[in-house]
Coordinates of C-alpha atoms and ligand atoms in Angstrom, one line a residue:
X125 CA -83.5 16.0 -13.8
X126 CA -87.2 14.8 -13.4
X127 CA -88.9 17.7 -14.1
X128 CA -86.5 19.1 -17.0
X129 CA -87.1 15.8 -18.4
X130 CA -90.5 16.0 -18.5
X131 CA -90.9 19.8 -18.5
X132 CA -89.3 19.1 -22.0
X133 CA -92.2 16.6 -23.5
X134 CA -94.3 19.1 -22.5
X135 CA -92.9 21.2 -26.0
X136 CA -94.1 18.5 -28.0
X137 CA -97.0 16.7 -26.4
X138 CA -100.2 18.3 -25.6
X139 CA -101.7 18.2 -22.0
X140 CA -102.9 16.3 -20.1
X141 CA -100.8 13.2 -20.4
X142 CA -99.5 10.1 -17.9
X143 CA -95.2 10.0 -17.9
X144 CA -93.6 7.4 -17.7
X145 CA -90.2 7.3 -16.5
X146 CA -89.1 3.5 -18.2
X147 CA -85.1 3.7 -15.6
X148 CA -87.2 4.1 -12.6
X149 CA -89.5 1.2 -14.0
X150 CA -86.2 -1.0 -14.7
X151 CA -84.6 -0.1 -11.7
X152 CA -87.6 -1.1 -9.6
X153 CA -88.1 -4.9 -11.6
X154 CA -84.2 -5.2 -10.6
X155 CA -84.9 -5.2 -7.6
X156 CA -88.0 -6.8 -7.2
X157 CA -85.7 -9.7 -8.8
X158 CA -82.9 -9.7 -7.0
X159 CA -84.6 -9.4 -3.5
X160 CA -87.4 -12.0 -4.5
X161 CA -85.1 -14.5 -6.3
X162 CA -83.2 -14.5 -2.9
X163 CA -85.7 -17.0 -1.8
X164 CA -87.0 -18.7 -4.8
X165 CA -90.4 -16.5 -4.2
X166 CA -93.0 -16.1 -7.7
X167 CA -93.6 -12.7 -8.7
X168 CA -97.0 -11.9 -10.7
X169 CA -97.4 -8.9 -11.5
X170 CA -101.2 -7.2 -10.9
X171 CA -102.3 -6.2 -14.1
X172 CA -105.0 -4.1 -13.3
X173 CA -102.8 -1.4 -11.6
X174 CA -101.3 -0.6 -14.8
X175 CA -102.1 -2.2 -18.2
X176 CA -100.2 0.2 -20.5
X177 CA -98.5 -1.9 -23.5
X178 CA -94.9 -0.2 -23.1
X179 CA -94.9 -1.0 -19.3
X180 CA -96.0 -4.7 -19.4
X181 CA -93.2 -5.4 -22.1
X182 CA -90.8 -3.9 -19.5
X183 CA -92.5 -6.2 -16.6
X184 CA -92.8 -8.8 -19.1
X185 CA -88.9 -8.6 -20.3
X186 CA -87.8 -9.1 -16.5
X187 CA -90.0 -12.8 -16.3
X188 CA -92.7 -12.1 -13.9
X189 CA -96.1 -13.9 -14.4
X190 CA -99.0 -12.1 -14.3
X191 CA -102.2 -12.1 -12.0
X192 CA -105.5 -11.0 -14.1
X193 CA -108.6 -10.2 -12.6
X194 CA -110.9 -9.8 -16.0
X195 CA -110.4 -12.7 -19.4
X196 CA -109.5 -9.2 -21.0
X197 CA -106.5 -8.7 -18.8
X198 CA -105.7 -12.5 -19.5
X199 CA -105.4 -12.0 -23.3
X200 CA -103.8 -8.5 -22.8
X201 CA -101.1 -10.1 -20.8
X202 CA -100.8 -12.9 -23.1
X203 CA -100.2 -10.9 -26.1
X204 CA -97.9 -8.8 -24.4
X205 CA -95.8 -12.1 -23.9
X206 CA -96.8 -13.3 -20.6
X207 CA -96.9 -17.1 -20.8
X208 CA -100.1 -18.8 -19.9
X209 CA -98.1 -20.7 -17.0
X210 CA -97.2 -17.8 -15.3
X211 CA -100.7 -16.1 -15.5
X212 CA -103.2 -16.3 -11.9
X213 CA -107.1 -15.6 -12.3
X214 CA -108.6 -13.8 -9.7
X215 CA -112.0 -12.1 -8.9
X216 CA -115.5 -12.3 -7.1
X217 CA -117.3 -12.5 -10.3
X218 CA -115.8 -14.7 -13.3
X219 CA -118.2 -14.9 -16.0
X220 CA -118.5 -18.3 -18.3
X221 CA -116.8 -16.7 -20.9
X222 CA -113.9 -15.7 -19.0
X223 CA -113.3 -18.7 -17.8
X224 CA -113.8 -20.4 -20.8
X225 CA -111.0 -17.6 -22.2
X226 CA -108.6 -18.9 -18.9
X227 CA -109.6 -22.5 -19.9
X228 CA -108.3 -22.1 -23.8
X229 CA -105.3 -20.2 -22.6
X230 CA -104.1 -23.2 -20.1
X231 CA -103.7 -20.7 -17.7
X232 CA -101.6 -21.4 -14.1
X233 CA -104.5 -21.6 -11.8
X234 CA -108.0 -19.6 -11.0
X235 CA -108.3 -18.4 -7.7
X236 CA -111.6 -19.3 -6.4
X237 CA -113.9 -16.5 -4.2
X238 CA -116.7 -18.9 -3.8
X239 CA -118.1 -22.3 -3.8
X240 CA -120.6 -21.5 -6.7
X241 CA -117.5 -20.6 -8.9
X242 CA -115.6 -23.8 -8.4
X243 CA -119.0 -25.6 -9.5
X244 CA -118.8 -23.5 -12.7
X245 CA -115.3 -23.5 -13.6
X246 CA -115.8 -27.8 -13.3
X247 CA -118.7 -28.0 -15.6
X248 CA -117.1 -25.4 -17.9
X249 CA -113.7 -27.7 -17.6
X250 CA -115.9 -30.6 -18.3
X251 CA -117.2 -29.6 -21.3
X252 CA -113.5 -29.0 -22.5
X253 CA -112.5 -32.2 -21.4
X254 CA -109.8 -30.2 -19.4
X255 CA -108.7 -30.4 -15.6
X256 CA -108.8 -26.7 -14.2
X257 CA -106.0 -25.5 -11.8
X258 CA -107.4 -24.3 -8.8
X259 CA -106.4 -21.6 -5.5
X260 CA -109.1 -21.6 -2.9
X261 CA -108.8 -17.7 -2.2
X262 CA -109.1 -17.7 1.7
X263 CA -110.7 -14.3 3.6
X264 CA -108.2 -14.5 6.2
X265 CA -110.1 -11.6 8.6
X266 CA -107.0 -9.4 8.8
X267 CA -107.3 -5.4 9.3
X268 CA -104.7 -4.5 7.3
X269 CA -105.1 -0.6 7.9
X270 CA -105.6 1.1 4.3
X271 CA -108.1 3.3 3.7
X272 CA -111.4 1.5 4.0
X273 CA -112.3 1.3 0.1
X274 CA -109.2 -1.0 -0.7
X275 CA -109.0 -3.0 2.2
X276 CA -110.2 -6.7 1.3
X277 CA -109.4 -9.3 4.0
X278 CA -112.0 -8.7 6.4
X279 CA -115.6 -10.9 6.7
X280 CA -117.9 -8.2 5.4
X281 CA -115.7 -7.6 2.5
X282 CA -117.2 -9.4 -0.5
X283 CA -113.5 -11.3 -0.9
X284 CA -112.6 -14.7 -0.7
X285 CA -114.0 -17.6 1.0
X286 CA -114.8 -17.9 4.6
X287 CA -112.7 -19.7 7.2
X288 CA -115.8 -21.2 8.4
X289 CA -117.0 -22.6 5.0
X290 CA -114.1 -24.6 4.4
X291 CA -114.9 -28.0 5.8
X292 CA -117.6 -27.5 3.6
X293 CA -115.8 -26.6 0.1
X294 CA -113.5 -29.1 0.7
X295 CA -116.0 -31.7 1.3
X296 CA -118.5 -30.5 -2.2
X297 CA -115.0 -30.4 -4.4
X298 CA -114.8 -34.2 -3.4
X299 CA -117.4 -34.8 -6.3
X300 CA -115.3 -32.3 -8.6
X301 CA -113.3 -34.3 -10.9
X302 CA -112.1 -31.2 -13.4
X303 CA -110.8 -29.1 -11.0
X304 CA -107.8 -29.9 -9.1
X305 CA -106.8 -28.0 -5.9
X306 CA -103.1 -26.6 -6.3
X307 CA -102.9 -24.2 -3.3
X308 CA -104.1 -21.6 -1.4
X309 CA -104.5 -17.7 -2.4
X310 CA -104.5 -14.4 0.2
X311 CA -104.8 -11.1 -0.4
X312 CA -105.9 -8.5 2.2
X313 CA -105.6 -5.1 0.9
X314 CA -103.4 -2.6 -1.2
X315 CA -101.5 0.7 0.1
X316 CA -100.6 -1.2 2.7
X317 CA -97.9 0.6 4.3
X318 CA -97.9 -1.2 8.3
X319 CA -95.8 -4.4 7.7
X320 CA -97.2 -5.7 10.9
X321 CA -100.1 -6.3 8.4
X322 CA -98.2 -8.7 6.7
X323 CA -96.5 -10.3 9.4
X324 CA -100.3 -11.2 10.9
X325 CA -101.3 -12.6 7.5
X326 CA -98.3 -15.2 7.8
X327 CA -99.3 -16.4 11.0
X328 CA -102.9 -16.6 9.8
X329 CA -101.4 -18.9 6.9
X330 CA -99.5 -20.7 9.2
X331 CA -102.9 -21.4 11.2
X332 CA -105.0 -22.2 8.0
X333 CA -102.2 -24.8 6.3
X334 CA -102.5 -26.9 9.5
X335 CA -105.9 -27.3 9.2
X336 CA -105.3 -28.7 6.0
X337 CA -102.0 -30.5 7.0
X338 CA -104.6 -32.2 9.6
X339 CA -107.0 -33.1 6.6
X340 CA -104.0 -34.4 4.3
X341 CA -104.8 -32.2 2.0
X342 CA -101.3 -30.9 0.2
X343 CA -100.7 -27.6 -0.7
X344 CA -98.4 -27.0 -3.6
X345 CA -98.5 -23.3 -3.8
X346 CA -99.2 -20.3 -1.2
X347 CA -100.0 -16.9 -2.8
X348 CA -99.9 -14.6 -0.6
X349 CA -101.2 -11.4 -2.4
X350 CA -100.0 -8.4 -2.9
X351 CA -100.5 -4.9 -1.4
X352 CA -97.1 -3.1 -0.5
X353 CA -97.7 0.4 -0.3
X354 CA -95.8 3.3 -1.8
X355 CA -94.9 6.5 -0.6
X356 CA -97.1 9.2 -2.0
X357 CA -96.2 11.6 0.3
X358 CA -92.1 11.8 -0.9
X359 CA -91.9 10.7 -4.3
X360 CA -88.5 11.6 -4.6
X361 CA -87.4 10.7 -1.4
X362 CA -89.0 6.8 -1.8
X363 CA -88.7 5.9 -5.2
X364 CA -88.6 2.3 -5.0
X365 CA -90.7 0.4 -2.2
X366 CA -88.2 -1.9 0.9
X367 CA -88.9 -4.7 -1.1
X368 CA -85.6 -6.2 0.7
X369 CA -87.7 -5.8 4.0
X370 CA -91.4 -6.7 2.7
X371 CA -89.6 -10.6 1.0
X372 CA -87.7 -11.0 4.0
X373 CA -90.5 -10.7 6.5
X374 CA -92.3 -13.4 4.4
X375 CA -88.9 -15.6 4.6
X376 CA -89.1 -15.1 8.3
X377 CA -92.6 -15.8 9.6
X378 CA -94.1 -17.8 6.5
X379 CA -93.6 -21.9 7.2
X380 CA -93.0 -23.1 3.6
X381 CA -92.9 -26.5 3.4
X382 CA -90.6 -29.0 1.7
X383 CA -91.6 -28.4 -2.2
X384 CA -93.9 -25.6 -1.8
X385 CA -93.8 -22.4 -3.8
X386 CA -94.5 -19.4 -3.0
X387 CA -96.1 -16.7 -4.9
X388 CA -96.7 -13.1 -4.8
X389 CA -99.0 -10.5 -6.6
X390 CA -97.8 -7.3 -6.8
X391 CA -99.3 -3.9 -8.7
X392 CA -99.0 -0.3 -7.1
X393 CA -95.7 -0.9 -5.7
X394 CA -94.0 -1.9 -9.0
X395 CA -95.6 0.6 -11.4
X396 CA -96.9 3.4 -8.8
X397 CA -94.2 5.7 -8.6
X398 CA -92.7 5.7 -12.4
X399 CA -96.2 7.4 -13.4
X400 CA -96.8 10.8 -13.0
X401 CA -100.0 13.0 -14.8
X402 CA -98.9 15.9 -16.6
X403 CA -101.4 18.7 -16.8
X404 CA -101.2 22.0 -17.7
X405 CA -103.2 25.1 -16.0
X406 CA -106.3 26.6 -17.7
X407 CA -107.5 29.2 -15.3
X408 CA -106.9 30.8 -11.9
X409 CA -110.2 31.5 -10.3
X410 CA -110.2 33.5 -6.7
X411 CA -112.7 32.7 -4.4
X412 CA -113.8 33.4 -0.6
X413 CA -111.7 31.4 1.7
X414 CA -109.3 30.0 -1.5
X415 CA -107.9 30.5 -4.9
X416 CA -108.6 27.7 -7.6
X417 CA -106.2 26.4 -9.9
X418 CA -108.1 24.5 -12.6
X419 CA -106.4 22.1 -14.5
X420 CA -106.9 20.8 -18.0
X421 CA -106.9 17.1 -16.4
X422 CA -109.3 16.0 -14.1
X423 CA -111.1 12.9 -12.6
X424 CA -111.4 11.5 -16.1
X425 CA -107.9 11.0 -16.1
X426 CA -106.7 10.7 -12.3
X427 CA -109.7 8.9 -10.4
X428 CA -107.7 8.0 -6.6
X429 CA -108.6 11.6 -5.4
X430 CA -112.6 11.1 -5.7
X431 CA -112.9 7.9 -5.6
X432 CA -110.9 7.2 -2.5
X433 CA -109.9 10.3 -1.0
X434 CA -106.1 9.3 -2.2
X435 CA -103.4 12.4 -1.6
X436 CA -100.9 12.7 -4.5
X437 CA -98.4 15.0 -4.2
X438 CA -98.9 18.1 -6.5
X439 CA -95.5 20.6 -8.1
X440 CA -95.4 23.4 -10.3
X441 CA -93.0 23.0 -12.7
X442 CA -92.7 25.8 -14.4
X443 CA -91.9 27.6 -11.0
X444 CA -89.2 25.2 -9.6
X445 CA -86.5 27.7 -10.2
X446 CA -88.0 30.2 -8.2
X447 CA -87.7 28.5 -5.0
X448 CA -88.2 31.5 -3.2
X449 CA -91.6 32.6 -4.9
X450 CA -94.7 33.6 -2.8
X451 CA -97.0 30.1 -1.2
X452 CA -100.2 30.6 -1.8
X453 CA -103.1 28.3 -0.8
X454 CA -104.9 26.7 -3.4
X455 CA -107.8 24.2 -3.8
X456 CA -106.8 22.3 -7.4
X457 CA -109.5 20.9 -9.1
X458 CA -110.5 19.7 -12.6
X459 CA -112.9 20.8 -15.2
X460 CA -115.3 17.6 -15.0
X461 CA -118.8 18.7 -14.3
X462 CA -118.7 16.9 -10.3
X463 CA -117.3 18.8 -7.1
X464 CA -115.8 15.7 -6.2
X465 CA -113.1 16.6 -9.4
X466 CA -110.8 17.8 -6.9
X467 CA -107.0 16.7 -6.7
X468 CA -106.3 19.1 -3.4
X469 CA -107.9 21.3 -1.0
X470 CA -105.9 23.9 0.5
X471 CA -102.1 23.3 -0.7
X472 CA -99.3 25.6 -0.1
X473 CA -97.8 26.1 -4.2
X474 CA -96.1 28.9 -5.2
X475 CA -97.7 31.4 -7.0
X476 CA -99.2 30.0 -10.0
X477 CA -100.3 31.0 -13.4
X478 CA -102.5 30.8 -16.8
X479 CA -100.4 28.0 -18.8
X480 CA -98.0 26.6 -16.0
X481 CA -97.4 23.1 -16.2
X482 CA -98.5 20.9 -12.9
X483 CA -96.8 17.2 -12.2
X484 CA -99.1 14.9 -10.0
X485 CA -96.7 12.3 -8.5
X486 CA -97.5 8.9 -7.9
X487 CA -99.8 8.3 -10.6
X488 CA -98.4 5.2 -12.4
X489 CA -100.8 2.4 -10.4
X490 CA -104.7 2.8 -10.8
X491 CA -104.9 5.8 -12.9
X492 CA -103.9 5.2 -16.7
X493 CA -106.1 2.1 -16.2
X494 CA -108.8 4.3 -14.5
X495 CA -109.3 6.4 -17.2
X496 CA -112.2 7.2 -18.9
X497 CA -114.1 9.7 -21.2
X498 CA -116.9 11.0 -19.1
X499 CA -118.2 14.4 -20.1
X500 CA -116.8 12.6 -23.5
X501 CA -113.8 14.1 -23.0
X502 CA -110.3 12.7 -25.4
X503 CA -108.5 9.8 -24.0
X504 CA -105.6 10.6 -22.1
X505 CA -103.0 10.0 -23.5
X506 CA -99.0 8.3 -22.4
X507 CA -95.8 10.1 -23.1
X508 CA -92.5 7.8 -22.6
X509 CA -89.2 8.9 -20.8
X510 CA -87.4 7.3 -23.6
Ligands
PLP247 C1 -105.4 -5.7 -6.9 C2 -104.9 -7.0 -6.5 C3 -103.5 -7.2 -6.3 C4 -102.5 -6.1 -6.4 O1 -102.6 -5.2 -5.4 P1 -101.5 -4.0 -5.2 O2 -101.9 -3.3 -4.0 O3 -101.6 -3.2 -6.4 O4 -100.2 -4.7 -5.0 C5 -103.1 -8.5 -6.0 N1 -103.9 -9.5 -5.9 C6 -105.2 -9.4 -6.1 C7 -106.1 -10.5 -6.0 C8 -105.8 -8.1 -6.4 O5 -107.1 -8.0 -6.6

């Protein structure tokens, strides 16, 4: 039904273009609610892994807050109907004027990378006469076993603030009279797929709230991040992440205390696998060792292959009937001027043609958003399953 579906749009949209498929989306929110709600946990949803309009109105319409990471993303989210109480700010580098944009909106709380930052969100939040919300984001050291590029909890990644430099924060934010420390903020990776991961980062929480039990400091609110993984190998298989298993391991080994909230950020696993880029085939090119398939999308559109090596499963869907046609190997590549354009080397597909139409799965988180018009090529565009 998927690929009739979309096969379909294909009649009246031109290639290349990003599918949505709205049920999946609204079957995946319900059960991010149900299974969260189970526990009175605080869903934000990461903006930056999918800031289409049509899909934050769906996120919106089920009452998740949002986490931002740019004061763009925090007026995007706004006028998509997010309210300003439910939006997080995070990020290494918040300009002034970003923060002044957080500081207009009210929002929930800024999560703080750095000493420097609270220094400048309290003089900003002085000259507003305002008291600014603050998350110390905490780099909790934690492998969590993702591919190298999106992994964020360890010391040499430029995340968070250092164990070893709390004393210190703590002591300096004495003196900070606009800025009011609401809770703590984790996050240690994305495409996290090893729950283990998650399990260590609880205990590490456990470890880091009795230091500041032991300093009576109180901690209204733990976000712990986001990062569940999605399947990109079986698409069809895995449609919507265990989120039953990934809130119930936080119910098991987090120690909440009396009053505390508890709050989670999550992007790729909510929009990942309702996305898929639609692309249609220019040219067949044989070569030595390989045949090319070259695609009318390419890097511009779908970024994960070259910029992190990211797998995404590839069909042919004009050929689906034809289950017993030929596999060949191809190497499937985009027109961009860069070798790196390349969406798979060596991939059994049947054999393929001038014109066929090629789905790549899995593209709904970090590649919309990713975009861009280099070689000034058009915009992509986004085609609805409604
Ligand atoms: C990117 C990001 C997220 C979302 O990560 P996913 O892997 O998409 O769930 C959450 N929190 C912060 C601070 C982030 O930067």
């Amino acid at each position: 039904m998927f690929s009739q579906n979309v096969f379909d749009k294909t009649n009246s949209f031109s290639t290349p273009f990003y599918y949505y498929d709205l049920d999946l989306l609204k079957q995946t929110l319900e059960i991010v609610k149900q299974e969260s709600e189970k526990y009175n946990f605080i869903v934000h949803y990461a903006i930056k892994a999918n800031a289409n309009t049509e899909i934050l109105k769906s996120i919106k319409s089920f009452d998740l807050g949002a986490d931002c990471v740019s004061g763009n993303e925090i007026k995007k989210a706004i006028h998509c109907g997010f309210s300003p109480k439910d939006i997080v700010f995070a990020g290494v580098g918040k300009s002034d004027k970003e923060i002044d944009t957080a500081l207009d909106a009210d929002i929930f709380c800024f999560n703080c990378e750095s000493l420097q930052e609270i220094e400048v969100i309290n003089e900003l939040a002085v000259s507003k006469n305002k008291i600014a919300k603050i998350a110390l984001r905490i780099n909790p050291n934690i492998y969590a076993n993702t591919h190298k590029y999106i992994t964020t909890g360890l010391e040499e990644n430029k995340f968070g603030i250092n164990f070893s430099m709390l004393e210190f924060v703590l002591d300096d934010m004495k003196v900070l009279n606009n800025t009011e420390l609401i809770g703590l903020h984790f996050h240690i990776g994305s495409q996290i797929t090893d729950m283990k991961s998650f399990k260590l980062l609880c205990f590490r929480i456990n470890e880091i709230q009795n230091w500041f039990e032991n300093r009576k400091v109180k901690i209204e609110n733990i976000n712990v991040g986001g990062g569940l993984g999605v399947d990109y190998d079986e698409p069809d298989l895995y449609r919507i992440p265990d989120f039953a298993s990934y809130f119930k391991l936080f119910n098991d080994f987090l120690e909440v205390r009396l009053d505390q909230k508890v709050h989670f950020e999550l992007g790729r696993s909510i929009t990942a696998q309702c996305g898929t880029l639609i692309s249609k085939v220019l040219y067949i090119k044989k070569a030595v060792n390989t045949n090319f398939i070259i695609l009318d999308a390419g890097m511009t559109e779908l970024m994960r292959p070259a910029l992190y090596q990211a797998y995404h499963k590839i069909e042919n869907l004009s050929k689906r009937k034809s289950i017993e046609a030929e596999q060949l190997k191809y190497d499937v590549v985009g027109p961009i001027c860069e070798s790196s354009d390349c969406f798979a080397k060596g991939i059994n597909l049947p054999e393929t043609f001038r014109g066929d139409i090629i789905a790549i799965r899995t593209a709904g988180a970090y590649g919309e958003v990713m975009a861009n018009d280099y070689n000034l090529r058009d915009r992509v565009k986004a085609v609805y399953s409604d």
